[in-house]
Amino acid sequence: MAHRVVIYGGSGNLGRSLITLFNKNNWEVTSIGTRPNEEAAHNIVVSNKEESLEVQGKKVIQNSNSILNGEKYDAILCVAGGFCMGDLAKEDFLETADSMIKKILNPSLIASKLSTVNLKEGGFLMLTGVADLQSTPGFIGYGIAKAAVHHLFNSIASKNGGLPKNTKVMAIQPATIDTPDNRKGMPDADFSQWIPLDLLTRRIFEYTNGTLSVPQGKMVKITTKNGETSFVEL
């Protein structure tokens, strides 16, 4: 019987990389996002513009129920994200802040709720925060959304957080990931200080398949300096 995994954010750079690797290892992948992923066995497409958090959540759960047909997921990995600049003085500040909440926080909320419905006992849930989060005056909406994900994780990983019994849960806190989109957006950056996409993908897969023990209830800060990547449990 194939293992089943949800990749929330399956049309993003990290999501696509994860789906490719899980497929190579014969996992049955369900991709959730605003666009379908042609490699995934199943796709659940949601709309940030037309659907509220509640509507998206109900749609994801209903579609998951149909896909699973009484079975359960082994793992739910939320790697959905996005990035917008925007300080308080920008005319479109509220628009960009709203976009960050919809692209970053809402998927984490839905993925967490989905785990209470369709994750196996002892299954694995992973959320994605960001390394070294402090004040973000130039991109406030992004910072708010990531801070909220950190709060969500700390809350659900705590006693009485609502996760099913024996759920393995962790969050990653990556710094900048070396993706084609990031290179396009920041062509003059020092790429030796960025996390290699393939390395991060393999690491997440190893947490998921049990090759590496999940640091239960912890966040893992991931940074790269001079080409060397570290994974630090917080």
Short mmCIF file of C-alpha atoms in Angstrom, two decimals:
data_model
loop_
_atom_site.label_atom_id
_atom_site.label_comp_id
_atom_site.label_asym_id
_atom_site.label_seq_id
_atom_site.Cartn_x
_atom_site.Cartn_y
_atom_site.Cartn_z
CA MET A 1 0.00 0.00 0.00
CA ALA A 2 1.42 3.38 -1.01
CA HIS A 3 2.20 6.01 1.57
CA ARG A 4 0.11 9.17 1.17
CA VAL A 5 1.33 12.72 1.60
CA VAL A 6 -0.20 16.17 1.21
CA ILE A 7 2.01 18.95 -0.11
CA TYR A 8 0.23 22.22 0.63
CA GLY A 9 1.87 24.71 -1.71
CA GLY A 10 2.57 22.15 -4.40
CA SER A 11 2.91 24.71 -7.17
CA GLY A 12 5.73 26.64 -5.47
CA ASN A 13 9.43 25.95 -5.89
CA LEU A 14 9.83 23.91 -2.71
CA GLY A 15 6.48 22.21 -3.21
CA ARG A 16 7.32 21.13 -6.74
CA SER A 17 10.70 19.83 -5.63
CA LEU A 18 9.08 17.81 -2.84
CA ILE A 19 6.44 16.33 -5.13
CA THR A 20 9.12 15.20 -7.59
CA LEU A 21 11.08 13.45 -4.82
CA PHE A 22 8.06 11.82 -3.21
CA ASN A 23 6.92 10.57 -6.62
CA LYS A 24 10.32 9.01 -7.26
CA ASN A 25 9.91 7.14 -3.99
CA ASN A 26 6.40 5.89 -4.87
CA TRP A 27 4.39 8.03 -2.48
CA GLU A 28 0.86 9.00 -3.48
CA VAL A 29 0.91 12.79 -3.52
CA THR A 30 -1.97 15.22 -3.13
CA SER A 31 -1.06 18.79 -4.04
CA ILE A 32 -3.05 21.69 -2.60
CA GLY A 33 -2.64 25.21 -3.93
CA THR A 34 -3.88 27.91 -6.24
CA ARG A 35 -2.61 26.00 -9.29
CA PRO A 36 -2.49 22.27 -10.04
CA ASN A 37 0.75 20.34 -10.11
CA GLU A 38 0.83 17.93 -13.06
CA GLU A 39 3.13 15.50 -11.23
CA ALA A 40 0.76 15.00 -8.31
CA ALA A 41 -1.63 12.07 -8.24
CA HIS A 42 -4.37 14.38 -6.94
CA ASN A 43 -4.89 18.14 -6.96
CA ILE A 44 -7.08 20.32 -4.78
CA VAL A 45 -7.17 23.84 -6.22
CA VAL A 46 -8.25 26.77 -4.07
CA SER A 47 -8.64 30.47 -4.84
CA ASN A 48 -7.16 33.13 -2.56
CA LYS A 49 -9.12 35.84 -4.38
CA GLU A 50 -12.59 34.33 -4.41
CA GLU A 51 -12.67 31.96 -1.42
CA SER A 52 -12.54 32.81 2.28
CA LEU A 53 -10.48 30.85 4.80
CA GLU A 54 -13.62 28.99 5.85
CA VAL A 55 -14.63 28.16 2.29
CA GLN A 56 -11.13 26.99 1.39
CA GLY A 57 -10.90 24.85 4.51
CA LYS A 58 -14.22 23.12 3.88
CA LYS A 59 -13.29 22.58 0.23
CA VAL A 60 -9.94 21.03 1.15
CA ILE A 61 -11.47 18.68 3.72
CA GLN A 62 -14.34 17.63 1.43
CA ASN A 63 -12.03 16.97 -1.50
CA SER A 64 -9.60 15.10 0.76
CA ASN A 65 -12.41 12.87 1.98
CA SER A 66 -13.30 12.03 -1.61
CA ILE A 67 -9.69 11.30 -2.56
CA LEU A 68 -8.98 9.15 0.48
CA ASN A 69 -12.21 7.13 0.37
CA GLY A 70 -11.86 6.13 4.01
CA GLU A 71 -8.05 6.00 4.11
CA LYS A 72 -5.75 8.49 5.87
CA TYR A 73 -2.65 10.52 5.04
CA ASP A 74 0.73 9.52 6.45
CA ALA A 75 1.95 13.11 6.34
CA ILE A 76 0.77 16.67 5.72
CA LEU A 77 3.49 19.15 4.78
CA CYS A 78 2.65 22.84 4.49
CA VAL A 79 5.26 24.72 2.45
CA ALA A 80 2.92 27.33 0.96
CA GLY A 81 4.27 30.85 0.93
CA GLY A 82 4.96 34.05 -0.92
CA PHE A 83 6.69 37.38 -0.46
CA CYS A 84 5.63 40.99 -0.87
CA MET A 85 7.47 44.16 0.04
CA GLY A 86 5.43 46.87 1.74
CA ASP A 87 5.90 49.33 4.58
CA LEU A 88 3.08 51.18 6.29
CA ALA A 89 3.35 54.21 3.98
CA LYS A 90 2.74 52.21 0.80
CA GLU A 91 -0.61 52.88 -0.83
CA ASP A 92 -1.20 49.16 -1.30
CA PHE A 93 -0.07 48.22 2.23
CA LEU A 94 -3.37 46.64 3.25
CA GLU A 95 -3.61 44.76 -0.05
CA THR A 96 -0.13 43.25 0.30
CA ALA A 97 -0.67 42.43 3.97
CA ASP A 98 -3.91 40.65 3.09
CA SER A 99 -2.10 38.75 0.34
CA MET A 100 0.57 37.52 2.77
CA ILE A 101 -2.02 36.32 5.26
CA LYS A 102 -3.83 34.41 2.51
CA LYS A 103 -0.67 32.88 1.03
CA ILE A 104 1.21 32.07 4.24
CA LEU A 105 -1.04 31.88 7.29
CA ASN A 106 -4.27 30.49 5.85
CA PRO A 107 -2.65 27.37 4.33
CA SER A 108 -1.00 26.62 7.69
CA LEU A 109 -4.35 26.92 9.46
CA ILE A 110 -6.07 24.66 6.94
CA ALA A 111 -3.26 22.08 6.93
CA SER A 112 -3.38 21.96 10.72
CA LYS A 113 -7.15 21.49 10.73
CA LEU A 114 -6.89 18.85 7.99
CA SER A 115 -4.58 16.84 10.25
CA THR A 116 -7.37 16.48 12.82
CA VAL A 117 -9.62 14.93 10.17
CA ASN A 118 -7.50 12.94 7.73
CA LEU A 119 -4.07 12.28 9.26
CA LYS A 120 -3.22 8.77 10.48
CA GLU A 121 -2.61 8.20 14.17
CA GLY A 122 1.08 8.82 14.63
CA GLY A 123 1.19 10.73 11.34
CA PHE A 124 3.45 13.68 10.58
CA LEU A 125 2.50 17.36 10.32
CA MET A 126 5.03 20.02 9.28
CA LEU A 127 4.57 23.78 9.03
CA THR A 128 6.95 26.40 7.61
CA GLY A 129 8.05 29.54 9.42
CA VAL A 130 11.15 31.64 8.81
CA ALA A 131 14.58 31.96 10.43
CA ASP A 132 15.51 34.84 12.72
CA LEU A 133 12.17 36.64 12.54
CA GLN A 134 12.33 40.10 14.08
CA SER A 135 10.76 43.40 13.03
CA THR A 136 10.18 43.67 9.28
CA PRO A 137 9.53 47.37 8.55
CA GLY A 138 10.00 46.95 4.79
CA PHE A 139 7.72 43.93 4.45
CA ILE A 140 5.31 44.09 7.36
CA GLY A 141 2.62 41.81 5.96
CA TYR A 142 5.12 39.01 5.40
CA GLY A 143 6.47 39.35 8.93
CA ILE A 144 3.00 39.35 10.46
CA ALA A 145 1.99 36.21 8.56
CA LYS A 146 5.16 34.32 9.49
CA ALA A 147 4.91 35.41 13.15
CA ALA A 148 1.36 34.08 13.17
CA VAL A 149 2.54 30.73 11.79
CA HIS A 150 5.10 30.54 14.61
CA HIS A 151 2.35 31.25 17.14
CA LEU A 152 0.07 28.67 15.52
CA PHE A 153 2.80 26.04 15.68
CA ASN A 154 3.69 26.75 19.30
CA SER A 155 0.01 26.54 20.20
CA ILE A 156 -0.82 23.27 18.45
CA ALA A 157 2.44 21.65 19.58
CA SER A 158 1.54 22.40 23.19
CA LYS A 159 -0.53 20.22 25.47
CA ASN A 160 -4.23 20.48 24.60
CA GLY A 161 -3.34 22.09 21.26
CA GLY A 162 -5.92 19.94 19.50
CA LEU A 163 -3.75 17.64 17.39
CA PRO A 164 -4.67 13.95 17.28
CA LYS A 165 -2.94 11.72 19.80
CA ASN A 166 0.62 10.71 18.84
CA THR A 167 0.86 13.20 15.96
CA LYS A 168 4.47 13.95 15.12
CA VAL A 169 4.71 17.70 14.58
CA MET A 170 7.53 20.09 13.78
CA ALA A 171 8.17 23.33 11.91
CA ILE A 172 11.05 24.40 9.76
CA GLN A 173 12.45 27.93 9.90
CA PRO A 174 14.43 28.35 6.69
CA ALA A 175 16.37 31.44 5.72
CA THR A 176 16.47 32.24 1.99
CA ILE A 177 16.15 29.15 -0.20
CA ASP A 178 18.10 28.93 -3.45
CA THR A 179 15.24 28.70 -5.95
CA PRO A 180 14.89 29.91 -9.54
CA ASP A 181 12.34 32.52 -8.45
CA ASN A 182 14.60 33.88 -5.70
CA ARG A 183 17.56 34.08 -8.07
CA LYS A 184 15.40 35.95 -10.56
CA GLY A 185 14.20 38.36 -7.89
CA MET A 186 17.63 38.89 -6.30
CA PRO A 187 20.20 38.29 -9.07
CA ASP A 188 23.01 40.14 -7.29
CA ALA A 189 22.77 38.19 -4.02
CA ASP A 190 25.47 35.88 -2.69
CA PHE A 191 23.96 32.48 -3.44
CA SER A 192 26.51 30.74 -1.19
CA GLN A 193 24.48 32.11 1.74
CA TRP A 194 21.26 30.50 0.50
CA ILE A 195 19.88 27.06 1.39
CA PRO A 196 20.25 24.60 -1.52
CA LEU A 197 16.78 23.55 -2.64
CA ASP A 198 17.72 19.90 -3.21
CA LEU A 199 19.29 19.64 0.25
CA LEU A 200 16.22 21.05 1.97
CA THR A 201 13.93 18.81 -0.07
CA ARG A 202 15.88 15.69 0.91
CA ARG A 203 15.89 16.71 4.56
CA ILE A 204 12.12 17.14 4.66
CA PHE A 205 11.68 13.79 2.92
CA GLU A 206 13.93 12.12 5.51
CA TYR A 207 11.85 13.55 8.35
CA THR A 208 8.72 12.31 6.61
CA ASN A 209 9.84 8.76 5.82
CA GLY A 210 11.43 8.22 9.24
CA THR A 211 15.06 8.19 8.14
CA LEU A 212 15.52 11.13 10.52
CA SER A 213 13.70 11.37 13.84
CA VAL A 214 11.19 14.20 13.96
CA PRO A 215 12.19 16.77 16.62
CA GLN A 216 8.82 16.53 18.31
CA GLY A 217 7.17 19.87 19.01
CA LYS A 218 10.23 21.84 17.95
CA MET A 219 11.17 24.29 15.25
CA VAL A 220 14.31 23.68 13.21
CA LYS A 221 16.22 26.77 12.13
CA ILE A 222 17.88 26.24 8.75
CA THR A 223 20.62 28.57 7.54
CA THR A 224 23.51 28.46 5.10
CA LYS A 225 26.80 30.30 5.51
CA ASN A 226 29.59 30.07 2.97
CA GLY A 227 28.03 27.03 1.39
CA GLU A 228 27.55 25.11 4.66
CA THR A 229 23.98 24.45 5.80
CA SER A 230 23.04 23.93 9.45
CA PHE A 231 19.88 22.55 11.02
CA VAL A 232 19.43 23.75 14.60
CA GLU A 233 16.57 22.57 16.83
CA LEU A 234 15.02 25.40 18.83
#
